[in-house]
C-alpha positions as YAML, in Angstrom:
chain: A
units: angstrom
residues:
- id: 1
  name: MET
  ca: [222.01, -103.04, 140.18]
- id: 2
  name: THR
  ca: [222.41, -103.25, 136.68]
- id: 3
  name: LEU
  ca: [225.12, -105.73, 135.22]
- id: 4
  name: HIS
  ca: [227.50, -102.84, 134.10]
- id: 5
  name: GLU
  ca: [227.03, -101.59, 137.19]
- id: 6
  name: VAL
  ca: [228.04, -104.22, 139.12]
- id: 7
  name: ILE
  ca: [231.21, -104.53, 136.97]
- id: 8
  name: ASP
  ca: [231.97, -100.96, 137.17]
- id: 9
  name: LYS
  ca: [231.69, -101.24, 141.04]
- id: 10
  name: VAL
  ca: [234.06, -103.89, 141.57]
- id: 11
  name: LEU
  ca: [236.99, -102.11, 139.07]
- id: 12
  name: ASN
  ca: [236.64, -99.10, 140.96]
- id: 13
  name: GLU
  ca: [236.17, -100.32, 144.42]
- id: 14
  name: TYR
  ca: [237.97, -103.60, 144.65]
- id: 15
  name: LEU
  ca: [241.98, -102.18, 145.45]
- id: 16
  name: GLU
  ca: [240.38, -99.81, 148.09]
- id: 17
  name: GLU
  ca: [238.19, -102.80, 149.85]
- id: 18
  name: LYS
  ca: [241.44, -104.62, 149.68]
- id: 19
  name: ASP
  ca: [242.88, -102.70, 152.84]
- id: 20
  name: GLU
  ca: [239.62, -103.34, 154.76]
- id: 21
  name: PRO
  ca: [238.45, -106.35, 156.68]
- id: 22
  name: PHE
  ca: [237.64, -109.07, 154.56]
- id: 23
  name: LYS
  ca: [234.91, -110.50, 156.72]
- id: 24
  name: LYS
  ca: [231.36, -109.09, 156.38]
- id: 25
  name: ASN
  ca: [232.70, -106.65, 153.39]
- id: 26
  name: ASN
  ca: [229.82, -105.75, 151.03]
- id: 27
  name: LEU
  ca: [231.94, -105.80, 147.68]
- id: 28
  name: ALA
  ca: [232.92, -109.02, 148.70]
- id: 29
  name: LYS
  ca: [229.20, -110.02, 149.28]
- id: 30
  name: ILE
  ca: [228.06, -108.72, 146.16]
- id: 31
  name: LEU
  ca: [230.69, -110.95, 144.25]
- id: 32
  name: ARG
  ca: [229.77, -113.63, 146.28]
- id: 33
  name: ASN
  ca: [225.52, -112.92, 144.81]
- id: 34
  name: GLY
  ca: [227.41, -113.34, 141.53]
- id: 35
  name: LEU
  ca: [224.38, -112.18, 138.52]
- id: 36
  name: ASN
  ca: [221.63, -113.39, 140.31]
- id: 37
  name: GLU
  ca: [219.85, -110.35, 141.29]
- id: 38
  name: VAL
  ca: [221.29, -108.67, 138.47]
- id: 39
  name: VAL
  ca: [220.09, -110.35, 134.95]
- id: 40
  name: SER
  ca: [216.68, -111.70, 134.46]
- id: 41
  name: ASP
  ca: [215.66, -115.17, 135.03]
- id: 42
  name: ASP
  ca: [215.12, -116.04, 131.23]
- id: 43
  name: LEU
  ca: [218.90, -115.00, 130.67]
- id: 44
  name: ILE
  ca: [220.36, -117.23, 133.53]
- id: 45
  name: GLY
  ca: [218.14, -119.86, 135.34]
- id: 46
  name: GLY
  ca: [216.94, -123.48, 134.50]
- id: 47
  name: ASN
  ca: [220.46, -125.16, 134.67]
- id: 48
  name: LEU
  ca: [222.44, -121.86, 134.98]
- id: 49
  name: ILE
  ca: [223.43, -120.67, 138.22]
- id: 50
  name: SER
  ca: [226.14, -117.62, 139.05]
- id: 51
  name: LYS
  ca: [228.05, -117.30, 141.71]
- id: 52
  name: GLY
  ca: [231.40, -115.57, 142.15]
- id: 53
  name: SER
  ca: [234.05, -115.06, 144.59]
- id: 54
  name: ALA
  ca: [236.75, -112.19, 146.49]
- id: 55
  name: GLY
  ca: [238.62, -115.08, 147.91]
- id: 56
  name: GLN
  ca: [238.53, -117.48, 150.78]
- id: 57
  name: GLY
  ca: [238.83, -115.69, 154.08]
- id: 58
  name: PHE
  ca: [241.11, -112.94, 152.41]
- id: 59
  name: TRP
  ca: [241.08, -110.99, 149.18]
- id: 60
  name: ALA
  ca: [241.97, -113.08, 146.21]
- id: 61
  name: THR
  ca: [244.03, -111.37, 143.81]
- id: 62
  name: VAL
  ca: [241.79, -112.16, 140.54]
- id: 63
  name: PRO
  ca: [238.34, -112.01, 141.86]
- id: 64
  name: TRP
  ca: [235.49, -113.59, 139.95]
- id: 65
  name: ILE
  ca: [231.83, -113.96, 138.80]
- id: 66
  name: GLY
  ca: [231.14, -116.99, 137.36]
- id: 67
  name: ILE
  ca: [227.78, -118.83, 135.40]
- id: 68
  name: PHE
  ca: [227.67, -122.55, 135.56]
- id: 69
  name: ASP
  ca: [225.55, -124.81, 133.95]
- id: 70
  name: LYS
  ca: [224.72, -127.39, 136.78]
- id: 71
  name: ASP
  ca: [224.91, -130.26, 133.81]
- id: 72
  name: ILE
  ca: [228.78, -129.75, 133.46]
- id: 73
  name: THR
  ca: [229.85, -128.42, 136.76]
- id: 74
  name: THR
  ca: [228.77, -126.27, 139.71]
- id: 75
  name: SER
  ca: [232.95, -125.59, 140.96]
- id: 76
  name: ALA
  ca: [235.41, -122.91, 139.10]
- id: 77
  name: GLN
  ca: [237.95, -125.62, 139.68]
- id: 78
  name: LYS
  ca: [236.68, -128.19, 137.20]
- id: 79
  name: GLY
  ca: [234.69, -128.51, 134.18]
- id: 80
  name: PHE
  ca: [233.82, -125.52, 131.80]
- id: 81
  name: ASP
  ca: [231.56, -122.60, 132.95]
- id: 82
  name: ILE
  ca: [231.66, -118.71, 131.84]
- id: 83
  name: VAL
  ca: [233.54, -116.11, 134.00]
- id: 84
  name: TYR
  ca: [234.27, -112.23, 134.46]
- id: 85
  name: LEU
  ca: [237.90, -112.44, 135.75]
- id: 86
  name: PHE
  ca: [239.00, -109.20, 136.88]
- id: 87
  name: SER
  ca: [242.71, -108.26, 136.35]
- id: 88
  name: PRO
  ca: [244.86, -107.68, 139.70]
- id: 89
  name: ASP
  ca: [245.42, -104.06, 138.92]
- id: 90
  name: MET
  ca: [241.77, -103.36, 138.17]
- id: 91
  name: GLU
  ca: [242.09, -101.91, 134.93]
- id: 92
  name: ASP
  ca: [240.49, -105.08, 132.81]
- id: 93
  name: VAL
  ca: [237.78, -107.49, 133.22]
- id: 94
  name: TYR
  ca: [237.11, -110.69, 130.70]
- id: 95
  name: LEU
  ca: [234.09, -112.27, 130.19]
- id: 96
  name: SER
  ca: [235.46, -115.51, 129.18]
- id: 97
  name: LEU
  ca: [234.38, -119.16, 128.39]
- id: 98
  name: ASN
  ca: [236.93, -120.91, 130.56]
- id: 99
  name: GLN
  ca: [237.49, -124.07, 132.41]
- id: 100
  name: GLY
  ca: [238.42, -125.43, 136.00]
- id: 101
  name: TRP
  ca: [242.54, -125.06, 136.25]
- id: 102
  name: THR
  ca: [242.50, -126.63, 139.91]
- id: 103
  name: PHE
  ca: [241.38, -129.89, 137.83]
- id: 104
  name: PHE
  ca: [244.30, -129.90, 135.43]
- id: 105
  name: LYS
  ca: [246.97, -129.27, 138.21]
- id: 106
  name: ASN
  ca: [245.83, -132.28, 140.53]
- id: 107
  name: ASN
  ca: [245.52, -134.54, 137.61]
- id: 108
  name: PHE
  ca: [248.55, -133.86, 135.25]
- id: 109
  name: GLY
  ca: [251.28, -132.66, 137.40]
- id: 110
  name: LYS
  ca: [253.99, -130.81, 135.27]
- id: 111
  name: GLU
  ca: [252.02, -131.26, 131.63]
- id: 112
  name: ALA
  ca: [249.13, -129.97, 133.60]
- id: 113
  name: SER
  ca: [249.83, -126.27, 131.53]
- id: 114
  name: THR
  ca: [250.51, -127.93, 127.94]
- id: 115
  name: HIS
  ca: [247.26, -130.28, 128.51]
- id: 116
  name: ILE
  ca: [244.70, -127.66, 129.39]
- id: 117
  name: GLU
  ca: [246.31, -125.36, 126.21]
- id: 118
  name: LYS
  ca: [245.57, -128.27, 123.78]
- id: 119
  name: VAL
  ca: [241.87, -128.32, 125.07]
- id: 120
  name: SER
  ca: [241.47, -124.32, 125.32]
- id: 121
  name: SER
  ca: [242.86, -124.41, 121.55]
- id: 122
  name: TYR
  ca: [240.45, -127.87, 120.57]
- id: 123
  name: TRP
  ca: [237.51, -125.62, 121.64]
- id: 124
  name: GLN
  ca: [238.72, -121.96, 119.92]
- id: 125
  name: ASN
  ca: [238.65, -124.09, 116.69]
- id: 126
  name: THR
  ca: [235.76, -125.93, 116.85]
- id: 127
  name: LEU
  ca: [233.06, -123.52, 118.20]
- id: 128
  name: LYS
  ca: [230.75, -121.96, 115.61]
- id: 129
  name: ALA
  ca: [228.46, -120.13, 118.00]
- id: 130
  name: ARG
  ca: [230.74, -117.11, 118.62]
- id: 131
  name: SER
  ca: [229.88, -113.64, 118.30]
- id: 132
  name: SER
  ca: [232.08, -111.05, 116.20]
- id: 133
  name: ARG
  ca: [233.26, -109.57, 119.57]
- id: 134
  name: MET
  ca: [234.96, -112.69, 120.93]
- id: 135
  name: THR
  ca: [238.12, -113.46, 120.38]
- id: 136
  name: PRO
  ca: [240.72, -116.80, 121.16]
- id: 137
  name: ALA
  ca: [243.42, -114.05, 122.27]
- id: 138
  name: PRO
  ca: [245.35, -114.47, 125.60]
- id: 139
  name: ILE
  ca: [243.84, -112.83, 128.07]
- id: 140
  name: ASN
  ca: [246.43, -111.10, 130.57]
- id: 141
  name: LEU
  ca: [246.40, -111.74, 134.68]
- id: 142
  name: THR
  ca: [249.51, -111.38, 135.31]
- id: 143
  name: ARG
  ca: [250.66, -108.43, 134.12]
- id: 144
  name: GLY
  ca: [252.84, -106.85, 137.02]
- id: 145
  name: LEU
  ca: [252.52, -109.82, 139.39]
- id: 146
  name: THR
  ca: [255.02, -111.23, 141.66]
- id: 147
  name: GLY
  ca: [255.19, -114.11, 143.93]
- id: 148
  name: ASN
  ca: [252.64, -117.04, 143.49]
- id: 149
  name: THR
  ca: [251.05, -116.61, 140.25]
- id: 150
  name: ASN
  ca: [249.56, -120.07, 139.44]
- id: 151
  name: LEU
  ca: [245.85, -119.62, 139.89]
- id: 152
  name: PRO
  ca: [245.82, -116.08, 137.68]
- id: 153
  name: LYS
  ca: [248.41, -118.16, 134.81]
- id: 154
  name: GLY
  ca: [246.05, -120.87, 135.63]
- id: 155
  name: TYR
  ca: [243.03, -119.03, 134.20]
- id: 156
  name: GLU
  ca: [245.04, -117.72, 131.79]
- id: 157
  name: LEU
  ca: [245.69, -121.17, 129.96]
- id: 158
  name: GLY
  ca: [242.19, -122.16, 130.81]
- id: 159
  name: ASN
  ca: [240.85, -119.27, 128.59]
- id: 160
  name: ILE
  ca: [238.49, -120.28, 125.40]
- id: 161
  name: LEU
  ca: [237.12, -117.03, 124.25]
- id: 162
  name: SER
  ca: [236.74, -113.67, 125.63]
- id: 163
  name: VAL
  ca: [235.30, -110.63, 125.47]
- id: 164
  name: HIS
  ca: [237.65, -107.56, 126.93]
- id: 165
  name: TYR
  ca: [236.04, -104.72, 128.63]
- id: 166
  name: LYS
  ca: [238.28, -101.50, 129.85]
- id: 167
  name: LYS
  ca: [238.28, -99.94, 133.03]
- id: 168
  name: GLY
  ca: [236.39, -96.39, 132.28]
- id: 169
  name: ASN
  ca: [235.27, -97.32, 128.87]
- id: 170
  name: LEU
  ca: [232.72, -100.35, 129.63]
- id: 171
  name: PRO
  ca: [229.77, -100.60, 126.92]
- id: 172
  name: SER
  ca: [226.25, -100.14, 127.55]
- id: 173
  name: ASN
  ca: [224.42, -102.50, 129.72]
- id: 174
  name: GLU
  ca: [222.55, -104.06, 127.06]
- id: 175
  name: GLN
  ca: [225.65, -104.44, 124.94]
- id: 176
  name: MET
  ca: [226.79, -106.59, 128.13]
- id: 177
  name: LEU
  ca: [224.08, -108.11, 128.23]
- id: 178
  name: VAL
  ca: [224.10, -109.34, 124.69]
- id: 179
  name: ASP
  ca: [227.52, -110.22, 125.05]
- id: 180
  name: LEU
  ca: [227.13, -112.57, 128.01]
- id: 181
  name: LYS
  ca: [223.40, -114.23, 126.02]
- id: 182
  name: ASN
  ca: [226.04, -114.85, 122.97]
- id: 183
  name: MET
  ca: [228.62, -116.21, 125.51]
- id: 184
  name: ILE
  ca: [225.94, -118.80, 127.07]
- id: 185
  name: PHE
  ca: [225.06, -119.85, 123.55]
- id: 186
  name: CYS
  ca: [228.85, -120.79, 123.12]
- id: 187
  name: LEU
  ca: [228.53, -123.07, 126.47]
- id: 188
  name: ASN
  ca: [225.27, -124.58, 125.36]
- id: 189
  name: GLU
  ca: [227.21, -125.26, 122.40]
- id: 190
  name: LEU
  ca: [230.07, -126.77, 124.11]
- id: 191
  name: LYS
  ca: [228.08, -129.10, 126.59]
- id: 192
  name: ASN
  ca: [226.25, -130.42, 123.51]
- id: 193
  name: ASN
  ca: [229.36, -131.64, 122.19]
- id: 194
  name: LEU
  ca: [230.69, -133.03, 125.10]
- id: 195
  name: ILE
  ca: [231.09, -136.85, 125.32]
- id: 196
  name: ASN
  ca: [229.77, -137.23, 128.83]
- id: 197
  name: SER
  ca: [228.42, -133.87, 130.88]
- id: 198
  name: SER
  ca: [229.35, -135.48, 133.84]
- id: 199
  name: ASP
  ca: [232.71, -137.14, 133.45]
- id: 200
  name: PHE
  ca: [234.93, -134.20, 133.21]
- id: 201
  name: TYR
  ca: [238.13, -136.45, 133.40]
- id: 202
  name: GLN
  ca: [236.67, -138.43, 130.14]
- id: 203
  name: ASN
  ca: [235.52, -135.30, 127.79]
- id: 204
  name: ILE
  ca: [239.44, -134.02, 128.46]
- id: 205
  name: SER
  ca: [240.99, -137.72, 127.61]
- id: 206
  name: TYR
  ca: [239.35, -137.79, 124.64]
- id: 207
  name: ILE
  ca: [240.82, -134.70, 123.64]
- id: 208
  name: LEU
  ca: [244.20, -135.11, 124.45]
- id: 209
  name: SER
  ca: [243.94, -138.35, 122.64]
- id: 210
  name: LEU
  ca: [243.31, -136.23, 119.45]
- id: 211
  name: ASN
  ca: [247.27, -135.06, 120.04]
- id: 212
  name: ILE
  ca: [246.43, -131.40, 119.37]
- id: 213
  name: ASP
  ca: [249.21, -128.69, 118.37]
- id: 214
  name: VAL
  ca: [248.40, -125.90, 120.21]
- id: 215
  name: LYS
  ca: [250.52, -123.95, 117.61]
- id: 216
  name: ALA
  ca: [248.82, -125.37, 114.90]
- id: 217
  name: PRO
  ca: [244.96, -124.39, 113.80]
- id: 218
  name: VAL
  ca: [242.44, -127.61, 114.85]
- id: 219
  name: THR
  ca: [240.38, -128.29, 111.64]
- id: 220
  name: ARG
  ca: [238.56, -131.13, 113.65]
- id: 221
  name: SER
  ca: [234.97, -130.37, 113.49]
- id: 222
  name: ILE
  ca: [233.04, -131.55, 116.15]
- id: 223
  name: ILE
  ca: [229.70, -133.45, 115.56]
- id: 224
  name: LYS
  ca: [227.40, -134.67, 118.28]
- id: 225
  name: THR
  ca: [227.48, -138.52, 119.07]
- id: 226
  name: VAL
  ca: [226.81, -140.89, 121.90]
- id: 227
  name: SER
  ca: [226.25, -138.94, 124.97]
- id: 228
  name: ARG
  ca: [225.40, -141.03, 128.64]
- id: 229
  name: LYS
  ca: [225.69, -140.44, 132.14]
- id: 230
  name: LYS
  ca: [228.57, -142.94, 133.50]
- id: 231
  name: THR
  ca: [226.57, -146.40, 133.66]
- id: 232
  name: SER
  ca: [227.58, -149.79, 133.96]
- id: 233
  name: ILE
  ca: [228.00, -150.84, 130.73]
- id: 234
  name: ASN
  ca: [228.10, -154.58, 129.57]
- id: 235
  name: LEU
  ca: [230.11, -155.70, 126.45]
- id: 236
  name: VAL
  ca: [228.22, -158.78, 124.65]
- id: 237
  name: GLU
  ca: [229.83, -160.90, 122.49]
- id: 238
  name: ARG
  ca: [228.56, -162.21, 119.13]
- id: 239
  name: LYS
  ca: [229.51, -165.25, 117.22]
- id: 240
  name: LEU
  ca: [230.17, -165.13, 113.71]
- id: 241
  name: THR
  ca: [229.17, -167.95, 111.97]
- id: 242
  name: ASN
  ca: [229.25, -166.76, 108.16]
- id: 243
  name: ILE
  ca: [231.28, -163.55, 107.20]
- id: 244
  name: PRO
  ca: [229.45, -161.82, 104.79]
- id: 245
  name: SER
  ca: [231.28, -161.11, 101.50]
- id: 246
  name: LYS
  ca: [231.23, -157.65, 101.76]
- id: 247
  name: PHE
  ca: [233.08, -157.86, 105.28]
- id: 248
  name: GLN
  ca: [236.54, -156.58, 105.08]
- id: 249
  name: GLY
  ca: [239.17, -154.43, 105.94]
- id: 250
  name: GLN
  ca: [240.63, -151.43, 104.04]
- id: 251
  name: LYS
  ca: [243.35, -149.19, 104.42]
- id: 252
  name: LYS
  ca: [242.84, -146.04, 106.34]
- id: 253
  name: ASP
  ca: [242.28, -143.20, 104.37]
- id: 254
  name: PHE
  ca: [242.63, -140.37, 106.64]
- id: 255
  name: ASN
  ca: [240.94, -137.80, 104.44]
- id: 256
  name: ALA
  ca: [237.84, -139.90, 103.53]
- id: 257
  name: ILE
  ca: [237.13, -140.78, 107.28]
- id: 258
  name: ASN
  ca: [234.44, -138.63, 109.22]
- id: 259
  name: GLN
  ca: [236.22, -136.89, 111.37]
- id: 260
  name: ASN
  ca: [233.20, -137.66, 113.84]
- id: 261
  name: ASN
  ca: [234.72, -141.28, 114.20]
- id: 262
  name: SER
  ca: [237.24, -140.55, 116.47]
- id: 263
  name: LYS
  ca: [235.04, -139.95, 119.33]
- id: 264
  name: ILE
  ca: [232.60, -142.83, 118.35]
- id: 265
  name: GLY
  ca: [236.41, -144.61, 118.27]
- id: 266
  name: PHE
  ca: [237.42, -143.18, 121.52]
- id: 267
  name: LEU
  ca: [234.34, -144.37, 123.40]
- id: 268
  name: GLY
  ca: [234.84, -148.01, 122.06]
- id: 269
  name: GLU
  ca: [237.88, -148.16, 123.28]
- id: 270
  name: GLN
  ca: [237.39, -146.88, 126.59]
- id: 271
  name: ILE
  ca: [234.47, -149.69, 127.31]
- id: 272
  name: VAL
  ca: [236.48, -152.59, 126.08]
- id: 273
  name: PHE
  ca: [239.19, -151.03, 128.46]
- id: 274
  name: GLU
  ca: [236.68, -150.91, 131.34]
- id: 275
  name: THR
  ca: [235.48, -154.39, 130.58]
- id: 276
  name: GLU
  ca: [238.60, -156.00, 130.54]
- id: 277
  name: LYS
  ca: [239.55, -154.97, 133.88]
- id: 278
  name: LYS
  ca: [236.24, -155.95, 135.04]
- id: 279
  name: LYS
  ca: [237.27, -159.13, 133.77]
- id: 280
  name: LEU
  ca: [240.69, -159.39, 135.65]
- id: 281
  name: ALA
  ca: [238.59, -158.48, 139.05]
- id: 282
  name: ASN
  ca: [239.67, -161.42, 140.86]
- id: 283
  name: PHE
  ca: [243.12, -160.91, 139.97]
- id: 284
  name: PRO
  ca: [244.18, -157.90, 141.05]
- id: 285
  name: ASN
  ca: [248.09, -157.67, 139.79]
- id: 286
  name: LEU
  ca: [246.71, -158.19, 136.28]
- id: 287
  name: ARG
  ca: [243.66, -155.72, 136.97]
- id: 288
  name: ASN
  ca: [246.44, -152.80, 137.49]
- id: 289
  name: LYS
  ca: [248.36, -153.79, 134.70]
- id: 290
  name: VAL
  ca: [245.84, -153.08, 131.87]
- id: 291
  name: GLU
  ca: [246.67, -150.10, 129.80]
- id: 292
  name: HIS
  ca: [244.65, -148.02, 127.73]
- id: 293
  name: VAL
  ca: [247.75, -147.81, 125.39]
- id: 294
  name: SER
  ca: [245.99, -145.30, 122.70]
- id: 295
  name: GLN
  ca: [245.71, -142.82, 125.33]
- id: 296
  name: THR
  ca: [249.02, -143.43, 127.71]
- id: 297
  name: LYS
  ca: [251.62, -144.10, 124.90]
- id: 298
  name: GLY
  ca: [249.67, -142.76, 121.81]
- id: 299
  name: ASP
  ca: [248.04, -144.34, 119.24]
- id: 300
  name: GLY
  ca: [250.78, -145.68, 116.69]
- id: 301
  name: LEU
  ca: [251.67, -149.09, 118.39]
- id: 302
  name: GLY
  ca: [249.20, -150.89, 116.23]
- id: 303
  name: TYR
  ca: [246.55, -151.77, 119.46]
- id: 304
  name: ASP
  ca: [244.65, -149.89, 121.56]
- id: 305
  name: VAL
  ca: [244.23, -151.56, 124.78]
- id: 306
  name: LEU
  ca: [246.86, -154.06, 126.43]
- id: 307
  name: SER
  ca: [245.07, -156.82, 128.42]
- id: 308
  name: PHE
  ca: [245.46, -159.89, 130.40]
- id: 309
  name: ASP
  ca: [244.01, -163.47, 129.89]
- id: 310
  name: GLU
  ca: [243.59, -165.04, 133.89]
- id: 311
  name: LYS
  ca: [246.57, -167.22, 133.21]
- id: 312
  name: GLY
  ca: [248.88, -163.66, 132.85]
- id: 313
  name: ASN
  ca: [249.06, -164.09, 128.74]
- id: 314
  name: LYS
  ca: [249.58, -160.60, 126.99]
- id: 315
  name: MET
  ca: [246.31, -159.95, 125.08]
- id: 316
  name: TYR
  ca: [247.22, -156.72, 122.20]
- id: 317
  name: ILE
  ca: [243.75, -155.63, 121.43]
- id: 318
  name: GLU
  ca: [242.54, -153.63, 118.57]
- id: 319
  name: VAL
  ca: [239.09, -151.47, 118.70]
- id: 320
  name: LYS
  ca: [237.14, -150.77, 115.94]
- id: 321
  name: THR
  ca: [233.73, -149.17, 116.52]
- id: 322
  name: THR
  ca: [230.79, -148.08, 114.58]
- id: 323
  name: THR
  ca: [227.07, -147.11, 114.68]
- id: 324
  name: LYS
  ca: [226.35, -149.54, 112.01]
- id: 325
  name: ASN
  ca: [226.11, -152.98, 111.81]
- id: 326
  name: GLN
  ca: [228.17, -156.12, 111.94]
- id: 327
  name: ASP
  ca: [228.54, -156.04, 108.04]
- id: 328
  name: THR
  ca: [229.76, -152.66, 107.66]
- id: 329
  name: PRO
  ca: [233.66, -152.47, 106.55]
- id: 330
  name: PHE
  ca: [236.21, -150.84, 108.10]
- id: 331
  name: PHE
  ca: [239.70, -149.04, 107.90]
- id: 332
  name: ILE
  ca: [242.96, -150.77, 108.88]
- id: 333
  name: SER
  ca: [246.44, -149.25, 108.97]
- id: 334
  name: ARG
  ca: [249.58, -150.70, 107.91]
- id: 335
  name: ASN
  ca: [250.72, -150.43, 111.16]
- id: 336
  name: GLU
  ca: [247.82, -152.42, 112.49]
- id: 337
  name: LEU
  ca: [248.28, -155.05, 109.97]
- id: 338
  name: ASP
  ca: [251.82, -155.76, 110.55]
- id: 339
  name: PHE
  ca: [251.30, -155.65, 114.56]
- id: 340
  name: SER
  ca: [248.61, -158.47, 114.15]
- id: 341
  name: LYS
  ca: [251.33, -160.75, 111.62]
- id: 342
  name: THR
  ca: [254.33, -160.35, 114.12]
- id: 343
  name: HIS
  ca: [252.71, -161.07, 117.39]
- id: 344
  name: GLY
  ca: [249.94, -163.69, 116.08]
- id: 345
  name: ASN
  ca: [247.51, -165.15, 119.12]
- id: 346
  name: GLU
  ca: [248.22, -162.74, 121.42]
- id: 347
  name: TYR
  ca: [246.09, -159.96, 118.87]
- id: 348
  name: TYR
  ca: [242.67, -159.27, 119.06]
- id: 349
  name: LEU
  ca: [240.67, -157.19, 117.16]
- id: 350
  name: TYR
  ca: [237.38, -156.39, 118.66]
- id: 351
  name: ARG
  ca: [234.61, -154.91, 116.43]
- id: 352
  name: ILE
  ca: [231.77, -153.11, 118.25]
- id: 353
  name: PHE
  ca: [228.61, -152.80, 115.97]
- id: 354
  name: ASN
  ca: [225.27, -151.22, 116.65]
- id: 355
  name: PHE
  ca: [226.96, -148.75, 119.21]
- id: 356
  name: GLU
  ca: [224.36, -146.39, 118.56]
- id: 357
  name: LYS
  ca: [221.75, -148.65, 120.68]
- id: 358
  name: LEU
  ca: [224.01, -147.90, 123.90]
- id: 359
  name: VAL
  ca: [221.87, -144.68, 124.21]
- id: 360
  name: ASN
  ca: [218.82, -147.07, 124.78]
- id: 361
  name: SER
  ca: [220.56, -150.12, 126.47]
- id: 362
  name: ASN
  ca: [223.73, -150.85, 128.53]
- id: 363
  name: ASN
  ca: [224.52, -153.89, 126.49]
- id: 364
  name: VAL
  ca: [227.12, -153.09, 123.41]
- id: 365
  name: GLU
  ca: [227.76, -155.89, 121.07]
- id: 366
  name: PHE
  ca: [230.58, -157.00, 119.88]
- id: 367
  name: PHE
  ca: [233.00, -159.59, 117.92]
- id: 368
  name: LYS
  ca: [236.27, -160.82, 118.28]
- id: 369
  name: LEU
  ca: [238.82, -161.70, 115.52]
- id: 370
  name: LYS
  ca: [241.90, -163.48, 117.09]
- id: 371
  name: GLY
  ca: [245.67, -163.69, 115.26]
- id: 372
  name: ASP
  ca: [246.85, -162.54, 111.88]
- id: 373
  name: ILE
  ca: [244.08, -160.68, 110.48]
- id: 374
  name: SER
  ca: [246.10, -160.52, 106.89]
- id: 375
  name: LYS
  ca: [244.82, -164.64, 106.81]
- id: 376
  name: ILE
  ca: [240.93, -163.62, 108.08]
- id: 377
  name: LEU
  ca: [239.70, -160.74, 105.98]
- id: 378
  name: SER
  ca: [240.05, -159.50, 102.60]
- id: 379
  name: PHE
  ca: [241.81, -155.90, 102.13]
- id: 380
  name: THR
  ca: [240.51, -153.14, 99.36]
- id: 381
  name: PRO
  ca: [242.98, -150.39, 99.15]
- id: 382
  name: VAL
  ca: [241.75, -146.96, 99.12]
- id: 383
  name: SER
  ca: [244.64, -144.61, 99.10]
- id: 384
  name: TYR
  ca: [248.00, -144.56, 97.42]
- id: 385
  name: LEU
  ca: [251.62, -143.26, 99.11]
- id: 386
  name: SER
  ca: [253.13, -141.46, 96.12]
- id: 387
  name: SER
  ca: [256.85, -140.51, 96.04]
- id: 388
  name: PHE
  ca: [259.46, -139.71, 93.05]
- id: 389
  name: ASP
  ca: [260.83, -142.61, 91.10]
- id: 390
  name: LYS
  ca: [264.96, -141.98, 90.92]
- id: 391
  name: ASP
  ca: [264.45, -142.34, 87.00]
- id: 392
  name: ILE
  ca: [261.66, -140.19, 86.06]
- id: 393
  name: LYS
  ca: [261.57, -138.21, 83.39]
- id: 394
  name: LEU
  ca: [261.82, -134.56, 83.54]
- id: 395
  name: SER
  ca: [259.91, -134.12, 80.56]
- id: 396
  name: ASN
  ca: [256.57, -135.25, 82.49]
- id: 397
  name: ILE
  ca: [257.02, -132.45, 84.72]
- id: 398
  name: ASP
  ca: [255.33, -129.49, 83.84]
...
């Protein structure tokens, strides 16, 4: 059978087969086999595997055939994948770059729908490999459904890009293969830009940290930085004996910052968060209070990680991460500067440097500054907030 024939067969026979016993059903078997006997090994091979589902013990409302990259996931419940999703009335099928709804439902509860939409929006506005036949438009799998529509709705929310096919008007097999090949390109681009392909939660946490407005276009570009499998990482402190003259803080100019820095910054914060928890392993009550506040409460508090020393004293930690050396200037916001002044000896700035070496080493170098950083660093203004003066002369306005 060809790809065209498999899709056409499901569309035309599934509703009739749902009236037949599920066990040992031939159409259910075709769906479970995925595309392994349908497309060539040069299209689906290596890390890519294919499987599908007509349901678990009984017929599914939305049957599917998926393509999975083993480096990301082999389950439709978690991760990113490519999937053919058949509408319940068998009038439509969508070739969709999608994500596991069950993961969001289990981890985020009432916020699951909002969070999966944010992740969809993030990739919709950043993937560049899409073809002209792909669209980020919503897919419709709940039309006419009553009762429990949780899973079909999850598929809808998880859609990133799709190609829409109509029953009775499928394109040629050759075109469907081209569409699939192009969608595989998109999945590969997505994979190459993950923070950690083996840790889905970490990738989702990073995207959610960007505070994406799903109603507005995302302009953030994705550039691959450090990506590694989850291993034990050691934060190694280096003492500063002499502060170079060019070592200074700068007020934050959001337009000037390379947008890729957000990914590096997130990874640095996470390493500090995990290190602080390890430090308090013998003090479980304190360890459980360590919090990655830039993720749980937002990034406007003036610090990134709440931790404690072994006596239970609070430590407000701001993390600044760079792939360059320890002399590299970094940006400080007005809020961060003010927070360091008001919290004095409870405030710490962890400067992680030479971060690109993490690719070849589990040791991450950093130095630590404590207290009011306005008394430690020099500052160079790089942007200004402008406003109208009440005495402005209207003659100066063109």
